[in-house]
Each structure stands twice: as C-alpha cells, then as structure tokens.
PDB file of C-alpha atoms in Angstrom:
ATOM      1  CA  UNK A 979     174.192 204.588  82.443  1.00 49.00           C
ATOM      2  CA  UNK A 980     176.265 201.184  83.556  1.00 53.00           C
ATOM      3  CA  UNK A 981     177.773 200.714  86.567  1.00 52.00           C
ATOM      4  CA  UNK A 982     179.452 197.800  85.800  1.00 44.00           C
ATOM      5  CA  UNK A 983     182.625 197.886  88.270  1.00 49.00           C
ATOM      6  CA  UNK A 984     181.387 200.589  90.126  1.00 80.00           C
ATOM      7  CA  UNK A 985     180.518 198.516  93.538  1.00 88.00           C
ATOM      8  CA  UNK A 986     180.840 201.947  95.773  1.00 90.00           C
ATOM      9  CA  UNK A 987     178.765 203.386  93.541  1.00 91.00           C
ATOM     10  CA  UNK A 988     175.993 200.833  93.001  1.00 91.00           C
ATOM     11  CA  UNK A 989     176.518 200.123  97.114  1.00 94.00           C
ATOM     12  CA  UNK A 990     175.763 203.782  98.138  1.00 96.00           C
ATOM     13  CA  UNK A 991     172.724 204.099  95.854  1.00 95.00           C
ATOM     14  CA  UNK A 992     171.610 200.848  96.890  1.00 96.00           C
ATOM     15  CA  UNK A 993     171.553 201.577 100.790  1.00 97.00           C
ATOM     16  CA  UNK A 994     169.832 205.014  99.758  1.00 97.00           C
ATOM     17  CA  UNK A 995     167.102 203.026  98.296  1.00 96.00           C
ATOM     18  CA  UNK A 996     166.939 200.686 101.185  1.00 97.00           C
ATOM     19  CA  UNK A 997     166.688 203.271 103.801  1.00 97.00           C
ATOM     20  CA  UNK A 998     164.413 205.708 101.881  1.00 96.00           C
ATOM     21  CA  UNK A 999     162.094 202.587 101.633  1.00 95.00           C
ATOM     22  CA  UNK A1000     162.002 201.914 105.102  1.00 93.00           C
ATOM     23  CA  UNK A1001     161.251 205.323 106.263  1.00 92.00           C
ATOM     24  CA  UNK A1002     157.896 205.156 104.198  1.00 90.00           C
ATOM     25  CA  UNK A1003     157.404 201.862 105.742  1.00 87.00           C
ATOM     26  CA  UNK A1004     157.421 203.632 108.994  1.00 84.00           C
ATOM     27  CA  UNK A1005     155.321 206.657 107.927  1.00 81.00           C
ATOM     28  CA  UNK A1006     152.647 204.213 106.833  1.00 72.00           C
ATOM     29  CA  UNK A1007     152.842 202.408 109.717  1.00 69.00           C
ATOM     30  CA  UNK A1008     152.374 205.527 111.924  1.00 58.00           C
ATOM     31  CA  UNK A1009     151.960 205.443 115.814  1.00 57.00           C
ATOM     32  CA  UNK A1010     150.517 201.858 115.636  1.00 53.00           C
ATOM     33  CA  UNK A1011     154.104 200.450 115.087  1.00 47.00           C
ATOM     34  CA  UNK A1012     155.615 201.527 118.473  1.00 53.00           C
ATOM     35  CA  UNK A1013     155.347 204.442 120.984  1.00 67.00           C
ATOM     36  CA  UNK A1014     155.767 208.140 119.016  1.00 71.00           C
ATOM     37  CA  UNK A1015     159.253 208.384 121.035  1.00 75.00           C
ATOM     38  CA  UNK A1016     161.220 205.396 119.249  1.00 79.00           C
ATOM     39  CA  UNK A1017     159.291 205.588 116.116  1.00 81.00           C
ATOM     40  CA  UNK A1018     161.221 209.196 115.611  1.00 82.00           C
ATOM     41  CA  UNK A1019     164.502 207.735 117.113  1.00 87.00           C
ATOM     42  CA  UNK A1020     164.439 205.475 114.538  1.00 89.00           C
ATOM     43  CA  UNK A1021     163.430 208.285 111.638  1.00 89.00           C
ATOM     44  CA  UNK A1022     166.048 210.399 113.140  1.00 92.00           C
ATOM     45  CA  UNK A1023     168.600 207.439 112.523  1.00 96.00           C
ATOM     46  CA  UNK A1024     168.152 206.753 108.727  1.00 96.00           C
ATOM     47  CA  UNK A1025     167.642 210.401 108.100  1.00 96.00           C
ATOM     48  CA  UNK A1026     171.568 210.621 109.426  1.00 97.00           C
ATOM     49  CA  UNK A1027     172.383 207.399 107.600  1.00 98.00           C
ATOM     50  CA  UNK A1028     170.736 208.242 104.481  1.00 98.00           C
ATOM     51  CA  UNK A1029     173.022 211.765 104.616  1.00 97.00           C
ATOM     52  CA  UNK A1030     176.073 209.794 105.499  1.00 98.00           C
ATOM     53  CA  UNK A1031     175.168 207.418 102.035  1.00 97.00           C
ATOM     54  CA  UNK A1032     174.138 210.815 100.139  1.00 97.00           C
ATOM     55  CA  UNK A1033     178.104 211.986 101.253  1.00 96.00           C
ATOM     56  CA  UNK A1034     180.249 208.497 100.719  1.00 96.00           C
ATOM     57  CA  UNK A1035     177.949 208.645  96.684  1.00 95.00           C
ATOM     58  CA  UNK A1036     179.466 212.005  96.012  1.00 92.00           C
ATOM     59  CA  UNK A1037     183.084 210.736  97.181  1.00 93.00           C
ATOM     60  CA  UNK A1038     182.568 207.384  95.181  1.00 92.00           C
ATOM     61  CA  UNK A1039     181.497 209.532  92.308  1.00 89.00           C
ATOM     62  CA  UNK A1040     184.673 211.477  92.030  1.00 87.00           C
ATOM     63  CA  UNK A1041     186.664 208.751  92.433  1.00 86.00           C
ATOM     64  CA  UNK A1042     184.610 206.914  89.442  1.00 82.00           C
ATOM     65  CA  UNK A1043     184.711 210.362  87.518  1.00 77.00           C
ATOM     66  CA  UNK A1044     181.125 210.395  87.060  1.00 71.00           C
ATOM     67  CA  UNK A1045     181.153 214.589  87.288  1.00 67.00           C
ATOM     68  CA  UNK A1046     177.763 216.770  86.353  1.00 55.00           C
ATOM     69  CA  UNK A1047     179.540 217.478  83.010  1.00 53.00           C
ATOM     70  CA  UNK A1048     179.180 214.244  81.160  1.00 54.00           C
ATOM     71  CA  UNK A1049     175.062 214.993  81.501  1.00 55.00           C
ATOM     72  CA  UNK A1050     175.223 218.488  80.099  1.00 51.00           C
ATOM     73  CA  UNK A1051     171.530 218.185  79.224  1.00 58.00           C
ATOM     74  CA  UNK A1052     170.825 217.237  82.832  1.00 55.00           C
ATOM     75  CA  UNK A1053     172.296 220.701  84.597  1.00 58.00           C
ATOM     76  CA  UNK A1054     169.354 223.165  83.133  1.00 59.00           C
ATOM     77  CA  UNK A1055     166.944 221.020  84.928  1.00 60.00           C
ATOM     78  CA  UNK A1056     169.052 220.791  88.249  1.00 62.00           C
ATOM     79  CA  UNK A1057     170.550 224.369  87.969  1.00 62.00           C
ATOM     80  CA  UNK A1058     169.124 226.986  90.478  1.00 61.00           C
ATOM     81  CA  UNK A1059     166.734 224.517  92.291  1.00 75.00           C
ATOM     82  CA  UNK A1060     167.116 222.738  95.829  1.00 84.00           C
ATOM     83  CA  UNK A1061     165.991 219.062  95.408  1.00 90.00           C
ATOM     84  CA  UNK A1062     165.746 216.369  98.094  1.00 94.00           C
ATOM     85  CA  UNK A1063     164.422 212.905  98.499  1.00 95.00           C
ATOM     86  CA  UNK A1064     160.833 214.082  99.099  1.00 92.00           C
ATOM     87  CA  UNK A1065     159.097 214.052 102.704  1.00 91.00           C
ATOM     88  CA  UNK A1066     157.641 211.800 105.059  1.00 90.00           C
ATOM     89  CA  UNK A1067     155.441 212.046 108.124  1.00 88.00           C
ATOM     90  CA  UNK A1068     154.964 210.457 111.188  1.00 86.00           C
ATOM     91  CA  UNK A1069     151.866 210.932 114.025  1.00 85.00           C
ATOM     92  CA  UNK A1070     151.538 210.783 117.347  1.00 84.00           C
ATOM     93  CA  UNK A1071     148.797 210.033 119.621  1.00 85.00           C
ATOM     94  CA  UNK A1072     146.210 211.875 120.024  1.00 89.00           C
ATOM     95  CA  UNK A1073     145.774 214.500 122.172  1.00 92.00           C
ATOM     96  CA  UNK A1074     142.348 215.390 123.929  1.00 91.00           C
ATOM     97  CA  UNK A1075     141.459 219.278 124.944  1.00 89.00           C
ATOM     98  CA  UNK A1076     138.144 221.067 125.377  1.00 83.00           C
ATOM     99  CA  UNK A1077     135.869 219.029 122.362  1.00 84.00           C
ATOM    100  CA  UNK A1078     138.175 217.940 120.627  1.00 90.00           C
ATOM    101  CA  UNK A1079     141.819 216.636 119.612  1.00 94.00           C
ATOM    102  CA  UNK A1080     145.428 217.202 118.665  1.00 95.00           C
ATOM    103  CA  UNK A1081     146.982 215.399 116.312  1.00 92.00           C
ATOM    104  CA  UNK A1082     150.869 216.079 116.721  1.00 92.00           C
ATOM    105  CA  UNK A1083     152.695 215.438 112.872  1.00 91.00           C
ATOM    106  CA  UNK A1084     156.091 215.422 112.266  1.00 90.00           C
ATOM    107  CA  UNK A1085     157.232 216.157 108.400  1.00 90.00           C
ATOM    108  CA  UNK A1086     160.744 215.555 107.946  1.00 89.00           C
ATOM    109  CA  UNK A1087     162.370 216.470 104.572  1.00 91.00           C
ATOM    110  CA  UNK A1088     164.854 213.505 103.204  1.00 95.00           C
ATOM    111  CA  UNK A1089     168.532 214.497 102.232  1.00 95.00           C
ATOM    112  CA  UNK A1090     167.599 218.202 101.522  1.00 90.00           C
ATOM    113  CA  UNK A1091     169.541 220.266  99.358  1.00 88.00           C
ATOM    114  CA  UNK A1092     170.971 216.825  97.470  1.00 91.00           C
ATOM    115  CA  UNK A1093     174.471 217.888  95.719  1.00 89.00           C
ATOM    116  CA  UNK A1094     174.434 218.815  91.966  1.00 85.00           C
ATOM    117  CA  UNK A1095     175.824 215.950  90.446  1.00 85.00           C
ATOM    118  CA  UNK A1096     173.994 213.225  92.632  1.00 90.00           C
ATOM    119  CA  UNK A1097     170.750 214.955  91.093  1.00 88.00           C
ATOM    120  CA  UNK A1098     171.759 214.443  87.851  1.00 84.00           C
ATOM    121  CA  UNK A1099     172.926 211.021  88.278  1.00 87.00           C
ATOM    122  CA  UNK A1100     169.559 209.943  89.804  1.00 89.00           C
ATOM    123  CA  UNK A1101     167.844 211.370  86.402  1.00 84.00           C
ATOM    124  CA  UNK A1102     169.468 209.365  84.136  1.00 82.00           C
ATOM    125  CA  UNK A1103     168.113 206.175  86.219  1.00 85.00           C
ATOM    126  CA  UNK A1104     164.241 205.908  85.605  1.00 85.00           C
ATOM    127  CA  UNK A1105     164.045 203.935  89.188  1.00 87.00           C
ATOM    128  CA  UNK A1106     165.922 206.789  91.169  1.00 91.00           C
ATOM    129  CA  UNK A1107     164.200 209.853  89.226  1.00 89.00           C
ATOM    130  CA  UNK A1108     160.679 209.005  90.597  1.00 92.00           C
ATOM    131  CA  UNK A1109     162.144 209.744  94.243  1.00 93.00           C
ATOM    132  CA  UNK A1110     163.804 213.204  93.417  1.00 93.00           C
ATOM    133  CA  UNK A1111     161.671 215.981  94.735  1.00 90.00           C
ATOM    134  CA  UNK A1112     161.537 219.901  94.683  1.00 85.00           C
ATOM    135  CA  UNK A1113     162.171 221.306  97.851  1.00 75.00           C
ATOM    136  CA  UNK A1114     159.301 223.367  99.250  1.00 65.00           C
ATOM    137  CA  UNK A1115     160.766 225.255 102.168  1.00 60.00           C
ATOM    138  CA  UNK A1116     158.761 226.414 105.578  1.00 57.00           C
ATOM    139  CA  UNK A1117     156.505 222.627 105.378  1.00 63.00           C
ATOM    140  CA  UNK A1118     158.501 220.844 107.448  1.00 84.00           C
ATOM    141  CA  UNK A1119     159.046 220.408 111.700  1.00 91.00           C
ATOM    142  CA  UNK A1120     156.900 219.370 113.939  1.00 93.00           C
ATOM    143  CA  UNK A1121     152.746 220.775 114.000  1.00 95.00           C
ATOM    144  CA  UNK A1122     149.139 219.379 115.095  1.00 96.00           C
ATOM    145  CA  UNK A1123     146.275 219.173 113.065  1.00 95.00           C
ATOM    146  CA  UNK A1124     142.794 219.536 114.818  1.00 95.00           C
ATOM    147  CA  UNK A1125     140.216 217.102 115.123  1.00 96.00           C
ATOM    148  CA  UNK A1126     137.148 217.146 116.522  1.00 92.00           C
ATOM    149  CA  UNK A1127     135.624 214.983 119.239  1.00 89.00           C
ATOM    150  CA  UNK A1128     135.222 212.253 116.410  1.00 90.00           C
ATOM    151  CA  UNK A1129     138.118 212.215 115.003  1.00 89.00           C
ATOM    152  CA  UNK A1130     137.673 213.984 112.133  1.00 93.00           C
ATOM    153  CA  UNK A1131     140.883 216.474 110.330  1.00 92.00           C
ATOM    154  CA  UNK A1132     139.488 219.943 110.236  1.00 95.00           C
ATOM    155  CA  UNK A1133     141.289 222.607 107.985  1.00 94.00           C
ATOM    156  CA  UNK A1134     143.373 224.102 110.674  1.00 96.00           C
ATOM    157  CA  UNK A1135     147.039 223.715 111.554  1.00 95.00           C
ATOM    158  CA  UNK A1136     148.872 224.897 114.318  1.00 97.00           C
ATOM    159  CA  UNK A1137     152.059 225.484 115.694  1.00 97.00           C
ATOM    160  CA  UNK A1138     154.496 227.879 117.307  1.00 98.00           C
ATOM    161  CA  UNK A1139     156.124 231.520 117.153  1.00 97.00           C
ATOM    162  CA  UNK A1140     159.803 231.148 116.732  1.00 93.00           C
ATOM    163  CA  UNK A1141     160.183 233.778 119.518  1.00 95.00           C
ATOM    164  CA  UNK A1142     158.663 234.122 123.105  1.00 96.00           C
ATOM    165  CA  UNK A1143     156.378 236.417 123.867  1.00 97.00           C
ATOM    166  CA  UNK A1144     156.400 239.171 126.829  1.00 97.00           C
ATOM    167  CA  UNK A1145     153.435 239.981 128.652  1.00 95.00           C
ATOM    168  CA  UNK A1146     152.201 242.883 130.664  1.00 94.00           C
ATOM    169  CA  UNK A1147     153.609 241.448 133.824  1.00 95.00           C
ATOM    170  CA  UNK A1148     157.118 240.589 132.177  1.00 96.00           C
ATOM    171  CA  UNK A1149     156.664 236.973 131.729  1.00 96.00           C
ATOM    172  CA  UNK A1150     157.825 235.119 128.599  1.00 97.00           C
ATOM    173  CA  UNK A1151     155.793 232.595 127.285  1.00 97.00           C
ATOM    174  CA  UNK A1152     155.168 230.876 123.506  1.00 98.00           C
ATOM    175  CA  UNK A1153     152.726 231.391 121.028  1.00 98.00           C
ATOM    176  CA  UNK A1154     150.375 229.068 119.665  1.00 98.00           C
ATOM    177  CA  UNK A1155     149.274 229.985 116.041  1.00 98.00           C
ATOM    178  CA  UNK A1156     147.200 228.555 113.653  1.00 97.00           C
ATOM    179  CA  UNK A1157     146.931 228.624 109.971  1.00 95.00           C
ATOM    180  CA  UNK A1158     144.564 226.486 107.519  1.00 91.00           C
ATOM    181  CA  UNK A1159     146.400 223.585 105.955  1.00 87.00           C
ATOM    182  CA  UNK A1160     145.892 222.229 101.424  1.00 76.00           C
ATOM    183  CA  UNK A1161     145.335 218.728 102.916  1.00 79.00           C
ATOM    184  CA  UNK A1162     142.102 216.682 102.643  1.00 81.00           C
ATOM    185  CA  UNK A1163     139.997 218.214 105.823  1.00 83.00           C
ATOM    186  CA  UNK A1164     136.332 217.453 106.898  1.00 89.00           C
ATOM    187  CA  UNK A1165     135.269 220.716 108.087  1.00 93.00           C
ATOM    188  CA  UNK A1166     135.949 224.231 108.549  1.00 91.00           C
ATOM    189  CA  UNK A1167     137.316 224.465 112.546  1.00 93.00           C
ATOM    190  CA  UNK A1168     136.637 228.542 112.236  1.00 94.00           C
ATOM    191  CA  UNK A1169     139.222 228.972 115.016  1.00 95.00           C
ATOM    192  CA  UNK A1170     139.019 232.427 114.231  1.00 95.00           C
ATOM    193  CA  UNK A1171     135.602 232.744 115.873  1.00 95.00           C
ATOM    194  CA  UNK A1172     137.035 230.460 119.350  1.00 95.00           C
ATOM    195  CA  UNK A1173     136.431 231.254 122.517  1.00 94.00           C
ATOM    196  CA  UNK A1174     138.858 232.233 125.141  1.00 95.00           C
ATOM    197  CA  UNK A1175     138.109 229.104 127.087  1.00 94.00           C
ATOM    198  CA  UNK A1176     138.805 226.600 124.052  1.00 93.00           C
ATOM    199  CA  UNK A1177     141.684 228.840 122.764  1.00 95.00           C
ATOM    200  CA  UNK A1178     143.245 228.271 126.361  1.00 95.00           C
ATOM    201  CA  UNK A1179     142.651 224.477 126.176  1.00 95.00           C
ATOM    202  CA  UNK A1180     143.626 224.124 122.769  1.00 96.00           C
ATOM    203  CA  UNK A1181     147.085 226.330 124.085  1.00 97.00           C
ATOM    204  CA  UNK A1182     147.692 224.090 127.011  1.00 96.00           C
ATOM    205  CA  UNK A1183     147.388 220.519 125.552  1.00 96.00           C
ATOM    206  CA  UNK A1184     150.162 222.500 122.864  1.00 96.00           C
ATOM    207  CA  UNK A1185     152.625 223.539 125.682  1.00 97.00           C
ATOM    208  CA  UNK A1186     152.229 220.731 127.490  1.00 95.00           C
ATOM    209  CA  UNK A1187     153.440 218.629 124.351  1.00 93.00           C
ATOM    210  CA  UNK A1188     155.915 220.917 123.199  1.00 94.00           C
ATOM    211  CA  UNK A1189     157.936 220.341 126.479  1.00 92.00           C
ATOM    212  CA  UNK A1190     160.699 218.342 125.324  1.00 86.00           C
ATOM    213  CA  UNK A1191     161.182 220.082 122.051  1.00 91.00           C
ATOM    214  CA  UNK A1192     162.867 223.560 121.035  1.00 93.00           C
ATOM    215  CA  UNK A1193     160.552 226.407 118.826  1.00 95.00           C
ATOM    216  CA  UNK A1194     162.682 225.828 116.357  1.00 93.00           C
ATOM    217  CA  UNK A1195     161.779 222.154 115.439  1.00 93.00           C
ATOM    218  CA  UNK A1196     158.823 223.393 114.649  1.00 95.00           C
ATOM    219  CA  UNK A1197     156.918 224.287 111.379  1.00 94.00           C
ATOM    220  CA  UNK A1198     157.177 227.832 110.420  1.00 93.00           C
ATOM    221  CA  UNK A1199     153.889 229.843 110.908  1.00 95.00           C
ATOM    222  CA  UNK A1200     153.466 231.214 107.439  1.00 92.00           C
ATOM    223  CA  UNK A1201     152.607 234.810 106.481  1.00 92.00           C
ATOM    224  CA  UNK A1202     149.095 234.378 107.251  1.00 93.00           C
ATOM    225  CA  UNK A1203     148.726 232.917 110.372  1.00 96.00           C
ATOM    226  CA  UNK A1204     147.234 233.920 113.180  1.00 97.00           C
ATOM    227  CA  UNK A1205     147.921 234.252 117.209  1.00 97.00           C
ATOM    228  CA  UNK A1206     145.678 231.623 118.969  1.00 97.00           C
ATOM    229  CA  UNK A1207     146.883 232.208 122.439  1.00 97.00           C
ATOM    230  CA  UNK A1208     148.130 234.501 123.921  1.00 96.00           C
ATOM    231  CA  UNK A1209     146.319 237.242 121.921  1.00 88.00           C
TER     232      UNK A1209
END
C-alpha cells in the first residue's frame, strides 16, 4: 500500500507511532522516571492525543478514499471483533501494611475499539500490524498487586466493588476484593485464610490510596473474586 501524496495520511499514522512509542517508554520506565502523579498526567495526555490522531486518520482516510472495501480480504479478520493498540502499565510506589506491600498498577488500554477501516489499513502495513491487539475487556483500571515484606509479587490482585456497601449501622463504605492474577507470581498469598487484623490493614492502606480516585477507575472484580474487607 503507497502513500505517496498522502501527507495527512502518512502524518496521522506517523504521530500514532510516535506517541504509542513513548507511552512504552514510560511504562518501562515506571515510577523511577518521576512521581506516580505526573507520570499518569502525562499517560493520560497521549492517550487523548493518540485518540485525537486515531480520529483526524479516519477523516484523512475518507478524504484519500482509502474505505474498508478496497481490502475485502481484510474485513473477515476485523469483522465482529474490538481491536485497540494493546495495553500498557504504569506503578506506583509501594505501599507498606501489616507484613507486607501494595503495589498500586494502572493498565490503560490504547485507542480501544479502533474504527473498522483504520484496522484494516494497519494490516496491510507489516510495521503497524504488530501493534494491533484484541481487546480483552474487564483487565484494565487501576488495582494493587501484593507483595510481601521482600518485595516479592504474590498471586493475588485486588481491587474494588463498583458499589458501596451498607452496614448494620447504616454506614456506606467500599469493598476491597481480591482475586488471583495469570502473571508471573512468587508465591501463593492464600488471602483466603487472612486474618481479620491483616485483612483490615491490607483494607486501609487500599482506602487510603483510593482517595482521589472514583470505583469506577478501577479494575473490575471478576466473577470469582472474593470480599476481603468488609466481610
């Protein structure tokens, strides 16, 4: 595929490229870079950018006439799926409870649900096809992994109910759960099998994180996780 004369074209892909570099760089980089507060100022900036770029492509497209039919052979493959430009992380410091640590992650998903026809223009381009990804819903938003005293990445995730809880008395208050995680982990945390005095310490250094942040930014507990505090 050519794009000789196409400079809007060639321009919006280009800055796509550019930007969807440089948010890896950051990932990589992680908290070492700069405090966790500007590092996701500045992922929240090219995420917006890289949408705006997504956009102006589709418009430069039409204008070209480069339309999903002339790659027939490309719409089975892009038909009935959600694609994006993959996901990135980025971690925060550490945070110390009752023997151990949080480590606060947050997974952003890059220009999700990408338009038809700029999917099947990225897979006629070998370069651009390596960075088109499936979506997989419910694995993105903000979430802690637990360490232990060491620093080692157990097998447990948590994060929050989407809804407040009520208690006996009438207050309203969140809900830590936890679920285990497909990563790489070191050990088995077993948070089923938790005290009340670590689940509470494990809750607080949660809340007390979560202060500046809605329940909705975070990840979606899945189907199988469980209440760690309030139970």
């Amino acid at each position: 595929m050519g794009f000789v004369g196409r400079d809007k074209v060639k321009g919006c892909i280009s800055g796509i490229v550019s930007k969807r570099e440089r948010l890896r760089e950051l990932s990589y980089a992680g908290r070492e870079v700069s405090t966790r507060e500007n590092l996701e100022v500045e992922f929240s900036g090219l995420l917006r950018e890289i949408d705006d770029l997504v956009g102006n492509l589709q418009s430069a497209m039409r204008q070209e006439d480069l339309d999903l039919r002339t790659w027939q052979k490309n719409f089975a493959i892009v038909y009935d799926d959600r694609w994006s430009l993959g996901a990135e992380e980025i971690r925060g410091p550490l945070i110390p409870f009752l023997r151990g640590n949080l480590e606060p992650i947050l997974r952003v998903v890059v220009a999700p649900d990408l338009p038809e026809n700029v999917v099947a223009l990225f897979l006629t381009i070998p370069s651009l096809k390596e960075l088109l990804k499936r979506e997989n819903h419910g694995h993105w938003g903000y979430h802690y992994h637990y360490l232990d005293a060491h620093g080692r990445r157990s097998d447990t995730l948590l994060t929050f109910e989407r809804q407040l809880k009520t208690l006996s008395d009438g207050k309203k208050v969140k809900v830590v759960t936890w679920e285990r995680h497909s990563e790489s982990s070191h050990f088995a945390a077993r948070a089923a099998s938790w005290g009340a005095n670590k689940r509470e310490s494990v809750y607080e250094a949660c809340v007390g994180d979560s202060a500046k942040r809605n329940l909705n930014d975070f990840k979606k507990p899945t189907k199988d996780a469980q209440a760690l505090w309030p139970v």
